[in-house]
PDB file of C-alpha atoms in Angstrom:
ATOM      1  CA  ALA A   1    -127.416 129.800 -57.372  1.00 72.00           C
ATOM      2  CA  GLN A   2    -125.399 130.996 -59.867  1.00 78.00           C
ATOM      3  CA  SER A   3    -123.578 129.401 -62.847  1.00 86.00           C
ATOM      4  CA  VAL A   4    -122.244 130.662 -66.064  1.00 92.00           C
ATOM      5  CA  THR A   5    -121.773 128.890 -69.191  1.00 94.00           C
ATOM      6  CA  GLN A   6    -119.395 129.821 -72.239  1.00 95.00           C
ATOM      7  CA  LEU A   7    -120.742 128.299 -75.387  1.00 95.00           C
ATOM      8  CA  ASP A   8    -118.090 128.289 -77.404  1.00 95.00           C
ATOM      9  CA  SER A   9    -114.557 126.156 -76.090  1.00 94.00           C
ATOM     10  CA  HIS A  10    -112.871 127.740 -78.752  1.00 96.00           C
ATOM     11  CA  VAL A  11    -113.070 130.552 -81.091  1.00 98.00           C
ATOM     12  CA  SER A  12    -110.622 131.320 -84.243  1.00 97.00           C
ATOM     13  CA  VAL A  13    -110.199 134.668 -85.664  1.00 97.00           C
ATOM     14  CA  SER A  14    -107.910 136.630 -88.222  1.00 97.00           C
ATOM     15  CA  GLU A  15    -106.073 139.440 -87.210  1.00 97.00           C
ATOM     16  CA  GLY A  16    -108.684 142.309 -87.710  1.00 97.00           C
ATOM     17  CA  THR A  17    -111.717 140.539 -87.988  1.00 97.00           C
ATOM     18  CA  PRO A  18    -114.420 140.922 -85.035  1.00 98.00           C
ATOM     19  CA  VAL A  19    -114.215 139.051 -82.275  1.00 98.00           C
ATOM     20  CA  LEU A  20    -117.390 137.823 -80.110  1.00 98.00           C
ATOM     21  CA  LEU A  21    -116.663 135.604 -76.730  1.00 98.00           C
ATOM     22  CA  ARG A  22    -120.729 134.095 -76.029  1.00 98.00           C
ATOM     23  CA  CYS A  23    -121.582 134.081 -72.396  1.00 97.00           C
ATOM     24  CA  ASN A  24    -124.816 133.185 -70.387  1.00 96.00           C
ATOM     25  CA  TYR A  25    -125.195 133.426 -66.725  1.00 93.00           C
ATOM     26  CA  SER A  26    -127.795 132.163 -64.108  1.00 90.00           C
ATOM     27  CA  SER A  27    -128.203 133.710 -60.455  1.00 81.00           C
ATOM     28  CA  SER A  28    -130.723 134.003 -58.111  1.00 75.00           C
ATOM     29  CA  TYR A  29    -130.076 137.758 -57.584  1.00 76.00           C
ATOM     30  CA  SER A  30    -128.661 140.667 -59.434  1.00 77.00           C
ATOM     31  CA  PRO A  31    -125.445 139.766 -60.736  1.00 83.00           C
ATOM     32  CA  SER A  32    -122.384 141.055 -61.129  1.00 86.00           C
ATOM     33  CA  LEU A  33    -120.849 139.787 -64.009  1.00 91.00           C
ATOM     34  CA  PHE A  34    -116.767 139.809 -65.407  1.00 92.00           C
ATOM     35  CA  TRP A  35    -114.268 138.901 -67.953  1.00 95.00           C
ATOM     36  CA  TYR A  36    -111.024 137.821 -67.289  1.00 93.00           C
ATOM     37  CA  VAL A  37    -108.355 137.392 -69.554  1.00 93.00           C
ATOM     38  CA  GLN A  38    -105.569 134.828 -68.853  1.00 90.00           C
ATOM     39  CA  HIS A  39    -102.310 134.682 -70.892  1.00 86.00           C
ATOM     40  CA  PRO A  40     -99.994 131.351 -70.721  1.00 79.00           C
ATOM     41  CA  ASN A  41     -99.093 130.530 -67.609  1.00 69.00           C
ATOM     42  CA  LYS A  42     -99.928 133.505 -66.206  1.00 73.00           C
ATOM     43  CA  GLY A  43    -102.181 135.484 -63.593  1.00 77.00           C
ATOM     44  CA  LEU A  44    -105.914 136.515 -64.344  1.00 86.00           C
ATOM     45  CA  GLN A  45    -106.145 140.020 -65.478  1.00 88.00           C
ATOM     46  CA  LEU A  46    -109.527 141.599 -64.869  1.00 89.00           C
ATOM     47  CA  LEU A  47    -110.915 143.627 -68.517  1.00 94.00           C
ATOM     48  CA  LEU A  48    -114.339 144.768 -67.615  1.00 93.00           C
ATOM     49  CA  LYS A  49    -117.002 144.592 -65.656  1.00 90.00           C
ATOM     50  CA  TYR A  50    -120.868 144.993 -65.380  1.00 90.00           C
ATOM     51  CA  THR A  51    -122.392 145.928 -61.500  1.00 82.00           C
ATOM     52  CA  SER A  52    -126.024 147.119 -62.281  1.00 76.00           C
ATOM     53  CA  ALA A  53    -124.496 150.565 -63.548  1.00 76.00           C
ATOM     54  CA  ALA A  54    -124.727 150.626 -67.487  1.00 85.00           C
ATOM     55  CA  THR A  55    -125.168 147.876 -69.285  1.00 90.00           C
ATOM     56  CA  LEU A  56    -122.580 148.162 -72.356  1.00 94.00           C
ATOM     57  CA  VAL A  57    -119.265 147.953 -70.226  1.00 94.00           C
ATOM     58  CA  LYS A  58    -116.053 149.247 -71.701  1.00 95.00           C
ATOM     59  CA  GLY A  59    -112.764 147.291 -70.664  1.00 94.00           C
ATOM     60  CA  ILE A  60    -109.046 147.308 -71.390  1.00 93.00           C
ATOM     61  CA  ASN A  61    -107.761 146.558 -74.910  1.00 93.00           C
ATOM     62  CA  GLY A  62    -110.691 147.876 -76.696  1.00 96.00           C
ATOM     63  CA  PHE A  63    -113.098 145.150 -75.409  1.00 97.00           C
ATOM     64  CA  GLU A  64    -116.748 145.500 -74.441  1.00 97.00           C
ATOM     65  CA  ALA A  65    -119.748 143.922 -73.203  1.00 97.00           C
ATOM     66  CA  GLU A  66    -123.108 144.108 -73.256  1.00 95.00           C
ATOM     67  CA  PHE A  67    -125.650 143.005 -70.007  1.00 94.00           C
ATOM     68  CA  LYS A  68    -128.579 141.801 -71.575  1.00 94.00           C
ATOM     69  CA  LYS A  69    -131.144 140.686 -68.776  1.00 91.00           C
ATOM     70  CA  SER A  70    -133.974 139.111 -71.420  1.00 92.00           C
ATOM     71  CA  GLU A  71    -131.211 137.017 -72.583  1.00 94.00           C
ATOM     72  CA  THR A  72    -129.125 136.258 -69.582  1.00 94.00           C
ATOM     73  CA  SER A  73    -126.109 136.872 -71.734  1.00 96.00           C
ATOM     74  CA  PHE A  74    -123.095 139.288 -71.194  1.00 97.00           C
ATOM     75  CA  HIS A  75    -120.994 138.394 -74.542  1.00 98.00           C
ATOM     76  CA  LEU A  76    -117.686 139.794 -75.376  1.00 98.00           C
ATOM     77  CA  THR A  77    -116.752 141.679 -77.791  1.00 98.00           C
ATOM     78  CA  LYS A  78    -114.348 143.643 -79.884  1.00 98.00           C
ATOM     79  CA  PRO A  79    -113.876 145.155 -83.270  1.00 97.00           C
ATOM     80  CA  SER A  80    -110.796 144.378 -84.711  1.00 97.00           C
ATOM     81  CA  ALA A  81    -108.435 141.702 -83.221  1.00 97.00           C
ATOM     82  CA  HIS A  82    -105.023 141.779 -82.844  1.00 96.00           C
ATOM     83  CA  MET A  83    -102.356 139.421 -82.276  1.00 95.00           C
ATOM     84  CA  SER A  84    -101.799 139.736 -78.632  1.00 94.00           C
ATOM     85  CA  ASP A  85    -105.406 139.134 -77.696  1.00 96.00           C
ATOM     86  CA  ALA A  86    -104.662 135.264 -78.208  1.00 96.00           C
ATOM     87  CA  ALA A  87    -105.012 133.833 -74.880  1.00 95.00           C
ATOM     88  CA  GLU A  88    -108.136 132.336 -72.166  1.00 94.00           C
ATOM     89  CA  TYR A  89    -110.794 134.128 -71.594  1.00 96.00           C
ATOM     90  CA  PHE A  90    -113.021 133.616 -68.498  1.00 94.00           C
ATOM     91  CA  CYS A  91    -116.374 134.884 -67.903  1.00 95.00           C
ATOM     92  CA  VAL A  92    -117.500 134.958 -63.813  1.00 92.00           C
ATOM     93  CA  VAL A  93    -120.486 135.626 -61.926  1.00 89.00           C
ATOM     94  CA  ARG A  94    -120.932 136.925 -58.677  1.00 82.00           C
ATOM     95  CA  SER A  95    -124.029 136.874 -56.819  1.00 62.00           C
ATOM     96  CA  ASN A  96    -124.069 140.014 -55.136  1.00 58.00           C
ATOM     97  CA  GLN A  97    -125.053 138.414 -51.812  1.00 61.00           C
ATOM     98  CA  ALA A  98    -122.141 139.630 -49.907  1.00 55.00           C
ATOM     99  CA  GLY A  99    -119.081 136.919 -49.499  1.00 56.00           C
ATOM    100  CA  THR A 100    -119.837 135.085 -52.303  1.00 60.00           C
ATOM    101  CA  ALA A 101    -116.936 134.257 -54.399  1.00 73.00           C
ATOM    102  CA  LEU A 102    -116.683 134.142 -57.964  1.00 81.00           C
ATOM    103  CA  ILE A 103    -117.670 131.688 -60.369  1.00 85.00           C
ATOM    104  CA  PHE A 104    -115.924 130.642 -63.180  1.00 89.00           C
ATOM    105  CA  GLY A 105    -116.933 129.325 -66.611  1.00 92.00           C
ATOM    106  CA  LYS A 106    -115.131 127.112 -68.685  1.00 91.00           C
ATOM    107  CA  GLY A 107    -113.429 129.414 -70.494  1.00 93.00           C
ATOM    108  CA  THR A 108    -112.856 130.216 -73.919  1.00 95.00           C
ATOM    109  CA  THR A 109    -109.809 129.753 -75.874  1.00 95.00           C
ATOM    110  CA  LEU A 110    -109.322 132.975 -78.304  1.00 97.00           C
ATOM    111  CA  SER A 111    -106.956 132.023 -81.541  1.00 97.00           C
ATOM    112  CA  VAL A 112    -105.772 135.184 -83.536  1.00 97.00           C
ATOM    113  CA  SER A 113    -104.332 133.764 -86.787  1.00 96.00           C
ATOM    114  CA  SER A 114    -102.213 136.239 -89.344  1.00 92.00           C
TER     115      SER A 114
ATOM    116  CA  GLY B   1    -102.945 149.772 -57.371  1.00 55.00           C
ATOM    117  CA  ALA B   2    -103.313 146.586 -55.208  1.00 55.00           C
ATOM    118  CA  VAL B   3    -101.736 143.510 -55.679  1.00 85.00           C
ATOM    119  CA  VAL B   4    -101.730 140.109 -54.951  1.00 91.00           C
ATOM    120  CA  SER B   5     -98.346 137.876 -54.905  1.00 91.00           C
ATOM    121  CA  GLN B   6     -97.888 134.489 -54.673  1.00 93.00           C
ATOM    122  CA  HIS B   7     -94.703 132.167 -53.883  1.00 94.00           C
ATOM    123  CA  PRO B   8     -93.011 129.889 -55.114  1.00 95.00           C
ATOM    124  CA  SER B   9     -94.219 130.475 -58.648  1.00 92.00           C
ATOM    125  CA  ARG B  10     -92.939 127.239 -59.884  1.00 94.00           C
ATOM    126  CA  VAL B  11     -92.573 124.063 -57.646  1.00 96.00           C
ATOM    127  CA  ILE B  12     -91.605 120.407 -57.762  1.00 96.00           C
ATOM    128  CA  CYS B  13     -92.178 117.653 -55.504  1.00 95.00           C
ATOM    129  CA  LYS B  14     -91.469 113.943 -54.478  1.00 96.00           C
ATOM    130  CA  SER B  15     -94.404 112.034 -54.214  1.00 96.00           C
ATOM    131  CA  GLY B  16     -95.811 112.269 -50.029  1.00 96.00           C
ATOM    132  CA  THR B  17     -94.024 115.413 -49.210  1.00 97.00           C
ATOM    133  CA  SER B  18     -95.508 118.864 -48.363  1.00 97.00           C
ATOM    134  CA  VAL B  19     -94.981 121.856 -50.252  1.00 97.00           C
ATOM    135  CA  LYS B  20     -96.453 125.075 -48.871  1.00 97.00           C
ATOM    136  CA  ILE B  21     -97.906 127.931 -51.111  1.00 97.00           C
ATOM    137  CA  GLU B  22     -97.876 131.781 -49.788  1.00 96.00           C
ATOM    138  CA  CYS B  23    -100.305 134.507 -50.907  1.00 95.00           C
ATOM    139  CA  ARG B  24     -99.687 137.833 -49.762  1.00 94.00           C
ATOM    140  CA  SER B  25    -101.803 141.262 -50.076  1.00 91.00           C
ATOM    141  CA  LEU B  26     -99.062 143.691 -51.038  1.00 88.00           C
ATOM    142  CA  ASP B  27    -100.785 147.118 -50.171  1.00 82.00           C
ATOM    143  CA  PHE B  28    -103.993 146.479 -48.695  1.00 83.00           C
ATOM    144  CA  GLN B  29    -105.719 144.540 -45.945  1.00 85.00           C
ATOM    145  CA  ALA B  30    -107.256 140.816 -47.070  1.00 86.00           C
ATOM    146  CA  THR B  31    -109.654 139.338 -44.384  1.00 86.00           C
ATOM    147  CA  THR B  32    -110.799 136.675 -46.979  1.00 89.00           C
ATOM    148  CA  MET B  33    -108.863 135.449 -49.660  1.00 91.00           C
ATOM    149  CA  PHE B  34    -110.198 132.854 -52.031  1.00 92.00           C
ATOM    150  CA  TRP B  35    -108.260 129.806 -53.460  1.00 95.00           C
ATOM    151  CA  TYR B  36    -108.521 127.928 -56.549  1.00 93.00           C
ATOM    152  CA  ARG B  37    -106.647 125.624 -58.570  1.00 94.00           C
ATOM    153  CA  GLN B  38    -106.924 124.929 -62.314  1.00 89.00           C
ATOM    154  CA  PHE B  39    -106.132 122.120 -64.144  1.00 83.00           C
ATOM    155  CA  PRO B  40    -104.183 122.019 -67.630  1.00 78.00           C
ATOM    156  CA  LYS B  41    -107.140 123.395 -70.365  1.00 74.00           C
ATOM    157  CA  GLN B  42    -109.511 123.426 -67.939  1.00 79.00           C
ATOM    158  CA  SER B  43    -111.633 126.736 -65.976  1.00 84.00           C
ATOM    159  CA  LEU B  44    -110.686 127.502 -62.378  1.00 88.00           C
ATOM    160  CA  MET B  45    -112.364 125.791 -59.218  1.00 90.00           C
ATOM    161  CA  LEU B  46    -112.885 127.323 -56.381  1.00 89.00           C
ATOM    162  CA  MET B  47    -111.263 125.250 -53.472  1.00 93.00           C
ATOM    163  CA  ALA B  48    -111.940 126.865 -50.274  1.00 93.00           C
ATOM    164  CA  THR B  49    -112.432 130.718 -48.745  1.00 91.00           C
ATOM    165  CA  SER B  50    -109.540 131.373 -46.281  1.00 91.00           C
ATOM    166  CA  ASN B  51    -111.015 133.765 -43.462  1.00 88.00           C
ATOM    167  CA  GLU B  52    -108.524 135.922 -41.288  1.00 88.00           C
ATOM    168  CA  GLY B  53    -108.506 134.343 -37.421  1.00 85.00           C
ATOM    169  CA  SER B  54    -111.089 131.530 -38.198  1.00 87.00           C
ATOM    170  CA  LYS B  55    -110.700 128.328 -39.791  1.00 90.00           C
ATOM    171  CA  ALA B  56    -111.040 128.229 -43.669  1.00 93.00           C
ATOM    172  CA  THR B  57    -114.230 127.002 -45.623  1.00 91.00           C
ATOM    173  CA  TYR B  58    -113.890 124.723 -48.012  1.00 94.00           C
ATOM    174  CA  GLU B  59    -116.059 123.348 -51.077  1.00 90.00           C
ATOM    175  CA  GLN B  60    -117.551 120.219 -51.276  1.00 90.00           C
ATOM    176  CA  GLY B  61    -114.956 117.491 -52.704  1.00 92.00           C
ATOM    177  CA  VAL B  62    -112.262 119.237 -51.517  1.00 94.00           C
ATOM    178  CA  GLU B  63    -110.366 117.323 -48.385  1.00 94.00           C
ATOM    179  CA  LYS B  64    -109.662 119.943 -45.713  1.00 93.00           C
ATOM    180  CA  ASP B  65    -106.972 117.579 -44.483  1.00 94.00           C
ATOM    181  CA  LYS B  66    -104.822 117.337 -47.282  1.00 96.00           C
ATOM    182  CA  PHE B  67    -105.187 121.067 -48.416  1.00 97.00           C
ATOM    183  CA  LEU B  68    -104.511 123.055 -45.010  1.00 96.00           C
ATOM    184  CA  ILE B  69    -104.869 126.434 -45.299  1.00 95.00           C
ATOM    185  CA  ASN B  70    -104.101 129.272 -43.002  1.00 92.00           C
ATOM    186  CA  HIS B  71    -105.268 132.719 -42.667  1.00 91.00           C
ATOM    187  CA  ALA B  72    -102.808 134.077 -39.745  1.00 84.00           C
ATOM    188  CA  SER B  73    -102.436 137.902 -40.482  1.00 90.00           C
ATOM    189  CA  LEU B  74    -104.334 139.873 -42.321  1.00 90.00           C
ATOM    190  CA  THR B  75    -102.269 140.238 -45.585  1.00 92.00           C
ATOM    191  CA  LEU B  76    -101.274 136.739 -45.550  1.00 94.00           C
ATOM    192  CA  SER B  77    -102.953 132.902 -46.333  1.00 95.00           C
ATOM    193  CA  THR B  78    -101.006 129.862 -46.829  1.00 96.00           C
ATOM    194  CA  LEU B  79    -102.228 126.866 -48.993  1.00 97.00           C
ATOM    195  CA  THR B  80    -100.310 123.418 -47.497  1.00 97.00           C
ATOM    196  CA  VAL B  81    -100.138 120.773 -49.702  1.00 97.00           C
ATOM    197  CA  THR B  82     -99.998 117.528 -47.333  1.00 97.00           C
ATOM    198  CA  SER B  83     -98.494 114.570 -48.437  1.00 96.00           C
ATOM    199  CA  ALA B  84     -98.730 115.201 -51.982  1.00 96.00           C
ATOM    200  CA  HIS B  85     -99.256 112.942 -55.048  1.00 96.00           C
ATOM    201  CA  PRO B  86     -98.853 112.961 -58.940  1.00 95.00           C
ATOM    202  CA  GLU B  87    -103.213 113.972 -59.024  1.00 94.00           C
ATOM    203  CA  ASP B  88    -102.297 117.019 -57.054  1.00 95.00           C
ATOM    204  CA  SER B  89    -100.333 118.726 -59.533  1.00 95.00           C
ATOM    205  CA  SER B  90    -101.851 121.928 -61.150  1.00 94.00           C
ATOM    206  CA  PHE B  91    -101.936 125.530 -61.472  1.00 93.00           C
ATOM    207  CA  TYR B  92    -102.489 126.935 -57.900  1.00 95.00           C
ATOM    208  CA  ILE B  93    -104.393 130.575 -57.775  1.00 93.00           C
ATOM    209  CA  CYS B  94    -105.064 133.074 -54.496  1.00 93.00           C
ATOM    210  CA  SER B  95    -107.252 136.152 -54.777  1.00 91.00           C
ATOM    211  CA  ALA B  96    -108.549 138.534 -52.833  1.00 89.00           C
ATOM    212  CA  PRO B  97    -111.554 140.632 -52.985  1.00 83.00           C
ATOM    213  CA  LYS B  98    -111.072 144.454 -53.114  1.00 71.00           C
ATOM    214  CA  LEU B  99    -112.831 146.319 -51.356  1.00 68.00           C
ATOM    215  CA  ALA B 100    -114.879 150.293 -51.478  1.00 63.00           C
ATOM    216  CA  GLY B 101    -115.477 152.227 -48.230  1.00 62.00           C
ATOM    217  CA  GLY B 102    -115.485 148.650 -46.618  1.00 61.00           C
ATOM    218  CA  THR B 103    -117.948 147.046 -48.919  1.00 62.00           C
ATOM    219  CA  ASN B 104    -116.724 143.836 -50.737  1.00 60.00           C
ATOM    220  CA  THR B 105    -116.949 145.268 -54.808  1.00 63.00           C
ATOM    221  CA  GLY B 106    -117.055 141.598 -56.387  1.00 61.00           C
ATOM    222  CA  GLU B 107    -113.591 142.523 -58.102  1.00 71.00           C
ATOM    223  CA  LEU B 108    -111.236 140.018 -57.873  1.00 80.00           C
ATOM    224  CA  PHE B 109    -106.841 140.543 -57.618  1.00 86.00           C
ATOM    225  CA  PHE B 110    -105.519 137.582 -58.297  1.00 88.00           C
ATOM    226  CA  GLY B 111    -101.862 136.471 -57.578  1.00 90.00           C
ATOM    227  CA  GLU B 112     -99.943 135.155 -60.286  1.00 87.00           C
ATOM    228  CA  GLY B 113    -100.714 131.897 -59.047  1.00 91.00           C
ATOM    229  CA  SER B 114     -98.151 128.170 -58.202  1.00 94.00           C
ATOM    230  CA  ARG B 115     -97.653 125.507 -60.405  1.00 93.00           C
ATOM    231  CA  LEU B 116     -96.789 122.206 -58.457  1.00 95.00           C
ATOM    232  CA  THR B 117     -95.819 118.950 -60.419  1.00 95.00           C
ATOM    233  CA  VAL B 118     -95.165 116.322 -57.815  1.00 96.00           C
ATOM    234  CA  LEU B 119     -92.861 113.499 -59.249  1.00 95.00           C
TER     235      LEU B 119
END
């Protein structure tokens, strides 16, 4: 079985400071991991994904995440927050077993203040 | 790139009526689509997997007679909320997997969601 835990329900940062959104996963198989972002009343947009290639994954809008198997973590980071980064972020796991849907974490709300 | 379209984006209905939400893959074929439900300030919960040409697979706790899913073609899946009640008010999102060379890459394309309000 697979699951994902987002350790913080809400993160607040100032514009220009680093962002860290934490995620731990559990999977019976070698996992595929994703981060999605959702702006208010909008659909989901893929930020980045890990699928057993490079452990440091670069995504859109300056975000990146590092897959650490020993820590079962896939934390999302960004060096410098922008006001437009304020949104809901979901860490997502998919077992590589064929046909398995994505399992979403509970989400982390990122607030960015000026 | 591939796009998934949902319609309607917002719908308000009276209690006891039925509402149909459509999910279309616009430039690719989707033999499988997933329906998620999202309550305010909460995560997405998988409701069911829609399979083209066969019955949908429902997650535990989801009433299949209440949430009717039909996947009649390779580009269209529909979710019908029957006899809607205020507790069915939610944000419903569909998604379809991206295939590469016939293999499911795991990445999903999401529709923009349908907000249902039942009065």
